[in-house]
XYZ file of C-alpha atoms in Angstrom:
456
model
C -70.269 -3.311 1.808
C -68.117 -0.133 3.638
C -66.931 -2.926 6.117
C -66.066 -5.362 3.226
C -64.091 -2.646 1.755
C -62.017 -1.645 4.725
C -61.079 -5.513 5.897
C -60.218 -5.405 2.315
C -57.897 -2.271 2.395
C -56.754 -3.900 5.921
C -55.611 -7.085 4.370
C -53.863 -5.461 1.587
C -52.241 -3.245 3.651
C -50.944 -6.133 5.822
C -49.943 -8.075 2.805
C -48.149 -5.057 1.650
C -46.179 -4.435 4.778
C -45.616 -8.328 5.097
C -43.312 -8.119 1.891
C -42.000 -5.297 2.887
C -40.527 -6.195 5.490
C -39.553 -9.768 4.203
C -37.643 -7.512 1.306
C -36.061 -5.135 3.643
C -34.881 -8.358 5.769
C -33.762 -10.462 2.554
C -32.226 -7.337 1.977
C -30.174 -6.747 5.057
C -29.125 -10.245 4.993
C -27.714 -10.132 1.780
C -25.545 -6.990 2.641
C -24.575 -7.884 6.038
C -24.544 -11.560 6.464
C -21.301 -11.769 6.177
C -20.535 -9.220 8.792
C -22.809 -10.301 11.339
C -21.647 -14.321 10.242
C -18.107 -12.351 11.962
C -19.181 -10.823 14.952
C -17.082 -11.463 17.875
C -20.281 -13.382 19.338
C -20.828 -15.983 16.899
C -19.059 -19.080 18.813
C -18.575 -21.021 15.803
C -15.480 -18.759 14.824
C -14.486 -16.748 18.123
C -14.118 -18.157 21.439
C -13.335 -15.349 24.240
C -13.259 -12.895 21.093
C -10.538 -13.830 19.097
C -10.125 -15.906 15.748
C -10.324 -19.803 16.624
C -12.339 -21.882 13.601
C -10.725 -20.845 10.035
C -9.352 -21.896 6.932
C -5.632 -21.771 6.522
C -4.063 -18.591 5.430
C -0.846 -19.442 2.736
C 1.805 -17.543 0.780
C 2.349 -18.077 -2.707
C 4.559 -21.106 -2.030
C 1.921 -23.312 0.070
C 3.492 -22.078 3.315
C 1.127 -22.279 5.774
C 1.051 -19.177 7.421
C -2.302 -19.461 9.736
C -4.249 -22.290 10.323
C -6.987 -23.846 13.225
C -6.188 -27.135 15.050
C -9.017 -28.183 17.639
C -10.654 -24.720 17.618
C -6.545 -23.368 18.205
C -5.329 -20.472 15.494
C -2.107 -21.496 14.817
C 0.977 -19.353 13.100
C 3.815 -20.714 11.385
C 7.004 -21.887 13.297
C 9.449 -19.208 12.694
C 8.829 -16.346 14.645
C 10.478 -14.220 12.185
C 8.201 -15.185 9.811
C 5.353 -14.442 12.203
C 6.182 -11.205 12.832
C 7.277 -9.642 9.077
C 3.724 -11.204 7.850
C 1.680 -10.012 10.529
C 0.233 -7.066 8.993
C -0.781 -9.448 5.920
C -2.562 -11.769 7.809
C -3.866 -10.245 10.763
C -4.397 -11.309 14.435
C -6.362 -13.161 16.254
C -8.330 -10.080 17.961
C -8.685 -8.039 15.071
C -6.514 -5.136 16.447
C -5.017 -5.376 12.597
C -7.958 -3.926 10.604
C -5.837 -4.393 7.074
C -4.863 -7.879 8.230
C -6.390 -11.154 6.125
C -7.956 -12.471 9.115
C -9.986 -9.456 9.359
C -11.171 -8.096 5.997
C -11.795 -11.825 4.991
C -12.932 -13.113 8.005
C -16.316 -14.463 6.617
C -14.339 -16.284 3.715
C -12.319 -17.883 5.872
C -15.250 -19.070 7.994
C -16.453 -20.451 4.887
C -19.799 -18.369 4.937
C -21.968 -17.918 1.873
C -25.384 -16.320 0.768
C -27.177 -19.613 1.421
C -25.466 -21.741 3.108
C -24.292 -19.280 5.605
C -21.331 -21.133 7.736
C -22.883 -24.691 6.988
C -19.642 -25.680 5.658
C -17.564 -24.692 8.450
C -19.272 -27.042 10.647
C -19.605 -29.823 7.602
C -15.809 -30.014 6.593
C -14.604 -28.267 10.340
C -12.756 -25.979 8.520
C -13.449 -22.654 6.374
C -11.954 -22.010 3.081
C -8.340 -21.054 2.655
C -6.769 -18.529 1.081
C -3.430 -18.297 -1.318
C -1.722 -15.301 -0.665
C 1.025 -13.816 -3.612
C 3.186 -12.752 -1.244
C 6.460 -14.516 -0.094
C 7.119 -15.704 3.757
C 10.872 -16.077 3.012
C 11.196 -12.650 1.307
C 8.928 -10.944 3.781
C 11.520 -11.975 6.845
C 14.478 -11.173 4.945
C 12.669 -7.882 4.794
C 11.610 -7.589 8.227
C 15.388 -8.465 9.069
C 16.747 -5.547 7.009
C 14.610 -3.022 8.988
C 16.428 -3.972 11.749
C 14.018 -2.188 14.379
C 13.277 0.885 12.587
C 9.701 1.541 11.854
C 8.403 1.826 8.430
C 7.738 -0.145 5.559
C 9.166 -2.173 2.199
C 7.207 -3.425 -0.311
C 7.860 -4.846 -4.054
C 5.150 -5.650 -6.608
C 5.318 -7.168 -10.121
C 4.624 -3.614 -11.828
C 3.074 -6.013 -15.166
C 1.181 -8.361 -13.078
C 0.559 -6.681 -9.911
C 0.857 -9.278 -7.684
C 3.054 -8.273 -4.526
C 5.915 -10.222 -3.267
C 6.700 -8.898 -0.162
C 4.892 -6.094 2.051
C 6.184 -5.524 5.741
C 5.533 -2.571 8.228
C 7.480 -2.397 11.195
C 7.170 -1.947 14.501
C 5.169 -5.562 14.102
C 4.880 -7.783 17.059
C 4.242 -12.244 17.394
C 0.479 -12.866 17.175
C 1.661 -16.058 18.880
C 2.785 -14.399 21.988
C 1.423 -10.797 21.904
C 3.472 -8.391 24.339
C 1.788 -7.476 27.562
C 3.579 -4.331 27.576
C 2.128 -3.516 23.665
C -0.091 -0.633 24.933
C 1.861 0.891 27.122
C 5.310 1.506 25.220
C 4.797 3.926 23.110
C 8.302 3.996 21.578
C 8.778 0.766 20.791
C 4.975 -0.312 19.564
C 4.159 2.827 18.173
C 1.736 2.179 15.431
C 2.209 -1.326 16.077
C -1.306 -1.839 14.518
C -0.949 0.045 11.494
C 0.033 -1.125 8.125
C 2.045 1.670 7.297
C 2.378 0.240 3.135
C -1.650 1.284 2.731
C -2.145 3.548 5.951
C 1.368 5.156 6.032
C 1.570 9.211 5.626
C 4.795 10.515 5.137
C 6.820 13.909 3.884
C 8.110 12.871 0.979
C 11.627 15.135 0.597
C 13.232 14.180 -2.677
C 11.634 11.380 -4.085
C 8.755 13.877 -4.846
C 11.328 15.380 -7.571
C 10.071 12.630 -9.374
C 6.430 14.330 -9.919
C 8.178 17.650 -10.651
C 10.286 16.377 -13.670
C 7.214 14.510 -14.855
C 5.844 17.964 -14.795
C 8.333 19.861 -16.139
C 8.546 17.153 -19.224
C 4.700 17.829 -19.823
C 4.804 21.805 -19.484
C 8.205 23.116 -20.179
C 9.509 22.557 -23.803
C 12.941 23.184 -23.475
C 13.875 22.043 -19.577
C 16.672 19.630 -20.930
C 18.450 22.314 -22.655
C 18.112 24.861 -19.149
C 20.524 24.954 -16.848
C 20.942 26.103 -13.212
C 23.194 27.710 -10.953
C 23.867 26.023 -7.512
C 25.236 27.954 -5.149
C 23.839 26.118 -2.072
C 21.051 28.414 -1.558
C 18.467 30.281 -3.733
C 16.509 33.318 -3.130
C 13.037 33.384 -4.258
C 12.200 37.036 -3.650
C 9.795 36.422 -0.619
C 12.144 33.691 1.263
C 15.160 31.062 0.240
C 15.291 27.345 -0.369
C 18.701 25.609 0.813
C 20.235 23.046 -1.038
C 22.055 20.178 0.452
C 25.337 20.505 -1.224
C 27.092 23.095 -4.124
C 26.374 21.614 -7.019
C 27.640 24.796 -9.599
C 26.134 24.968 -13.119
C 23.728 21.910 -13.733
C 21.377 20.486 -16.559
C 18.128 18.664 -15.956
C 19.169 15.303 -15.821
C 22.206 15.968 -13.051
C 19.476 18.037 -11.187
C 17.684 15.192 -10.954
C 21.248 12.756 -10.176
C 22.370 15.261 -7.709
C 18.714 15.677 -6.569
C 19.636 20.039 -6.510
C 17.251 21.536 -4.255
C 18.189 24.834 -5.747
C 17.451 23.520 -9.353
C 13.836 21.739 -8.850
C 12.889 24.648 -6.165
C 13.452 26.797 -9.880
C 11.999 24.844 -11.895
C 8.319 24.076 -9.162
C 8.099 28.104 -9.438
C 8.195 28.257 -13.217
C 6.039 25.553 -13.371
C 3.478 27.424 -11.181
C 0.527 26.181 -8.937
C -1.784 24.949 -11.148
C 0.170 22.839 -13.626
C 2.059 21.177 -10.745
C -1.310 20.576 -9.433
C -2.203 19.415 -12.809
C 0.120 17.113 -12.741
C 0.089 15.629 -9.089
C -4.150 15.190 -9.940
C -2.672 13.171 -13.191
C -0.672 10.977 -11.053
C -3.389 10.370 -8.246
C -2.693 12.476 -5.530
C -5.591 13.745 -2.972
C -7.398 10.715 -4.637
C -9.049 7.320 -2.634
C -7.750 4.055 -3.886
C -8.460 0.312 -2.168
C -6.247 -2.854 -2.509
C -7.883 -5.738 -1.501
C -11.290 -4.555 -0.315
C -8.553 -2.434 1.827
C -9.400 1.444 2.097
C -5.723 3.047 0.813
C -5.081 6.803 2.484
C -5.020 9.317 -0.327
C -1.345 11.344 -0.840
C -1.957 14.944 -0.274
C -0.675 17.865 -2.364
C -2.078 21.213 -2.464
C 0.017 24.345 -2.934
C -2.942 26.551 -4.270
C -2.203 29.381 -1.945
C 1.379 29.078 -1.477
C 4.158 32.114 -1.695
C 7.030 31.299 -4.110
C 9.184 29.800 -1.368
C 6.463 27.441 -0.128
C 6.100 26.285 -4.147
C 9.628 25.774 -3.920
C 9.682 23.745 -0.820
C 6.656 21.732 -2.550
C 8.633 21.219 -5.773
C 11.336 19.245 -3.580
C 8.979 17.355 -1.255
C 8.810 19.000 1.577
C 5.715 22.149 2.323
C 2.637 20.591 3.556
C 2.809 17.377 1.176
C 2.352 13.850 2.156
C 2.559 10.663 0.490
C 1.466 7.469 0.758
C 3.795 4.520 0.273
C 1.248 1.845 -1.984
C 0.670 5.314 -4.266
C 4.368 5.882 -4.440
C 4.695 2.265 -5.638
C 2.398 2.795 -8.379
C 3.513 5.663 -9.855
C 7.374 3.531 -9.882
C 5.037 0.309 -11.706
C 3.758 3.067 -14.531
C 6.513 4.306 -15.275
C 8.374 0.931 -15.659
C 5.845 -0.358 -17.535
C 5.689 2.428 -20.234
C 2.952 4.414 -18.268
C 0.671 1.516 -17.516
C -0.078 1.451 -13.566
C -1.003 -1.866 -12.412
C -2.817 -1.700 -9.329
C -0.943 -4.106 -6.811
C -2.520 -6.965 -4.773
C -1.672 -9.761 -2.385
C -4.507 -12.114 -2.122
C -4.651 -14.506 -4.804
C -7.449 -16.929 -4.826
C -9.825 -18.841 -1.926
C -10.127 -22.396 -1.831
C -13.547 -24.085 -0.192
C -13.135 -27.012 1.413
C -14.767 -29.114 -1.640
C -11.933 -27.617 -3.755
C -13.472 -25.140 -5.721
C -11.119 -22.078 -6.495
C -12.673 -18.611 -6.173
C -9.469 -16.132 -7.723
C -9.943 -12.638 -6.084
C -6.753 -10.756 -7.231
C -6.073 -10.174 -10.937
C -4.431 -8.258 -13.362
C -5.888 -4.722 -13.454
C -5.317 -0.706 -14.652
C -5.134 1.600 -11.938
C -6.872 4.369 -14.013
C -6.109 7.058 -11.260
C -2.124 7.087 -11.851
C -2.096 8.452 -15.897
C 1.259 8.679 -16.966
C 1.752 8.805 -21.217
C 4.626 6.181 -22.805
C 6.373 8.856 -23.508
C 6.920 10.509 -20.569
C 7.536 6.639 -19.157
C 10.092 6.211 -21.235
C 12.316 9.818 -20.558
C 11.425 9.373 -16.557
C 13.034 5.734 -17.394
C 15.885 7.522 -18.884
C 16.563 9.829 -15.846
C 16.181 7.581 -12.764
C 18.395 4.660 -14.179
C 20.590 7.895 -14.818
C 20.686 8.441 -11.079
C 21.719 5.088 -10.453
C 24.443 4.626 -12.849
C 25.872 8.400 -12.126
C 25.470 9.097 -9.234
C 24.321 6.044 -6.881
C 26.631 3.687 -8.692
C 25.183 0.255 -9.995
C 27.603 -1.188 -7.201
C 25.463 -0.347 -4.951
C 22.575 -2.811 -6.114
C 25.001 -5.248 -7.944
C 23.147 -6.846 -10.865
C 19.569 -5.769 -10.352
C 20.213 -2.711 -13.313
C 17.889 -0.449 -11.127
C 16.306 2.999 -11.949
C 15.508 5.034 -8.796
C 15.132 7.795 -6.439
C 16.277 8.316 -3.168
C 14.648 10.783 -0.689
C 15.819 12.607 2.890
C 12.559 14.131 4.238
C 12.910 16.635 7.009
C 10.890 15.631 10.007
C 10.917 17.200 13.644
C 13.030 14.769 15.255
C 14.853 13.388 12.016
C 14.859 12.707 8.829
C 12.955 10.067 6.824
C 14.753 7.582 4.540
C 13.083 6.827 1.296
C 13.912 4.687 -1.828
C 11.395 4.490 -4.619
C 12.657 2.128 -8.017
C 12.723 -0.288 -9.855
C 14.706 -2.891 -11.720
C 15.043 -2.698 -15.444
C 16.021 -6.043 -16.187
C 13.312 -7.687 -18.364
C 13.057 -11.079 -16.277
C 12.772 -8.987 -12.938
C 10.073 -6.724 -13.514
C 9.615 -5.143 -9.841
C 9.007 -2.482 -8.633
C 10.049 -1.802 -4.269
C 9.226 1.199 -2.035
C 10.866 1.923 1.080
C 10.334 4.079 3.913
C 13.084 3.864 7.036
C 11.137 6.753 9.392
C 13.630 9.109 11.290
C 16.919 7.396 10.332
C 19.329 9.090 8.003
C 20.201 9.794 4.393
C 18.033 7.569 1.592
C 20.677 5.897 -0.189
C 22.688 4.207 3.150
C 19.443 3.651 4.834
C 16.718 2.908 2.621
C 19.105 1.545 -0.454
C 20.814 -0.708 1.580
C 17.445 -2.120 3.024
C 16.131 -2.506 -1.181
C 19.581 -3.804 -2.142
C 19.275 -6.671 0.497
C 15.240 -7.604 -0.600
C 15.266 -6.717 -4.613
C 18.522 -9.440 -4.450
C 16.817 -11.916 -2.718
C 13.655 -11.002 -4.874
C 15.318 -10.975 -8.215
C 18.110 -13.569 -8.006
């Protein structure tokens, strides 16, 4: 009977661990199929470990941008083209980790839970993918850089669908450099899409969280004024303006972007409610876009002297931004303090026709910014165009904006963040130029030239 009992116990035991195992297994293919369906190895996709069995990659006017012919990735004709959309779609060797080809590899190989890649091999291609953004927009984009490294992107702040995002240096995924690794000053971050992965001192266009702060905290800001005499002294150091800008108000602060004013007005604010703020608009905070991870803006001035808090106040200290964040604090306040949460893939198509969508219409919940303080913010930036930029300089587009000159070792960064207040245009555009000059004849020239082609 003891024997019985124990080749019982055995048996259960066995039985036990049997399903176990099967669960842990069913449960490790579920999570990971898709990844290991990508390795490198698998020969149905790769051969010599780059991207050769697909589906066909296109922007949001059918133009093919990728595709596979006889086990062959192929890019679209223009060169151009190939190079302002490579950081969208990826390369063949997965050196682009934000890239289409990469984070969607296993849709485009057409693998699912049950099927695995059954269809790849059935139809000899994997599904495609729609893209929202546009090739033509994208080159006239890349063009504009002319060289310089950084970024430009422009979203539909209602819908969130992007409609052009380029980061520069790029390179042809058709003919890939053989010098790519070894010249640093050409290729540098060659393989980094500086839109989600970018870091950046901000300089001015940070005056933008100040004022929303100073709305919130300080009653009677639009009836203060300040005295510019090209320098301030805090008590424990001095901020320097770039110009003499006399006796100013709020609003031609913010026109003449007056270090000496919003350096005032970050230390009467204080640490915590300009942390306060920064928190409420999504700084030191993850997003994604895309199943791509975006890097958090930075902003901490919780042990700072006055001088540093003045420095912070005007974008420069220890702060860093990210360009997609930057974007979508521009889309909330556009679109009376709803931030849309931008995206560029659209849908996937399998083979059979069946339409998977993948980017929609949804609230980024970690930018808050109230309708009313939208709608003042609205108020002051098309101010800075029409006073001080001049609407000449983006003819017909009725923009609100903010130009930034961030102080770098080795130069200064060119920044435009804006958008255009026309109600058929609703767009929102960020733009970075690194190390080349003054914001408005750098990085405004470079919008002007896209948000033209975009909106007209």
């Amino acid at each position: 009977m003891r024997n019985t009992t124990r080749r019982a116990f055995v048996l259960y035991f066995v039985i036990v661990a049997f399903f176990c195992g099967l669960g842990f297994m069913m449960y490790n293919f579920f999570v990971h199929g898709s990844e290991w369906t990508s390795n490198l190895v698998n020969q149905h996709i790769y051969k010599n470990g780059e991207i050769s069995s697909a589906g066909t990659i296109f922007d949001r006017n059918g133009t093919k941008l990728v595709y596979s012919e006889d086990g062959v990735r192929i890019y679209n004709d223009d060169r151009t083209i190939r190079k302002a959309m490579l950081h969208a779609v990826g390369d063949n060797s997965s050196f682009i980790a934000t890239g289409v080809q990469y984070v969607y590899s296993s849709k485009l190989s057409g693998y699912d839970f049950v099927n695995g890649v059954y269809n790849l091999k059935k139809y000899n291609r994997g599904n495609d993918i729609n893209l929202t953004l546009d090739a033509d927009i994208c080159k006239t984009a890349y063009e504009a850089m002319d060289g310089r490294k950084g970024t430009i992107a422009v979203y539909n702040y209602k819908t969130g669908a992007m409609v052009c995002m380029v980061s520069t240096p790029a390179y042809d995924p058709e003919n890939k450099p053989d010098d790519i690794d070894d010249n640093p000053d050409e290729y540098e971050g060659v393989y980094l899409n500086r839109f989600v992965s970018g870091m950046y001192t901000p300089g001015s266009i940070f005056k933008v969280v100040t004022a929303i702060s100073a709305i919130e905290n300080i009653p009677d800001i639009y009836s203060q004024t300040f005295e510019c005499t090209g320098e301030y002294a805090t008590g424990d150091g001095k901020i320097i303006c770039s110009g003499v800008h006399g006796t100013v108000d709020f609003e031609e602060a913010l026109n003449h972007s007056c270090n000496v004013a919003f350096a005032q007005i970050a230390i009467q604010l204080g640490q915590s409610k300009l942390m306060q703020t920064a928190g409420e608009l999504g700084f030191n905070t993850k997003e994604d876009m895309d199943q791509i991870t975006v890097s958090a803006s930075k902003f901490d001035v919780s042990k700072t002297t006055k001088t540093d808090l003045g420095w912070a106040g005007i974008g420069q200290y220890t702060t860093m931004v990210n360009p997609y964040h930057m974007l979508t604090i521009m889309g909330a306040i556009a679109n009376n303090g709803v931030a849309t949460k931008p995206y560029f893939v659209q849908n996937m198509v399998s083979p059979d026709g069946k339409v998977d969508v993948i980017g929609k219409t949804a609230v980024n919940k970690t930018v808050n910014v109230t309708p009313e303080i939208a709608a003042q913010m609205k108020k002051l930036l098309r101010s800075n165009v029409v006073n001080y930029y001049s609407d000449s300089t983006f003819p017909g587009l009725q923009m609100c904006g903010k130009t930034g000159t961030a102080e770098v070792e080795g130069g200064s960064h060119a920044w435009f963040v804006g958008f255009s207040q026309r109600e058929d245009t609703p767009y929102a555009v960020v733009c970075v130029v690194e190390k080349s000059g003054s914001g408005l004849s750098v990085a405004g020239e470079v919008v002007n030239e896209v948000m033209q082609e975009v909106c007209n």
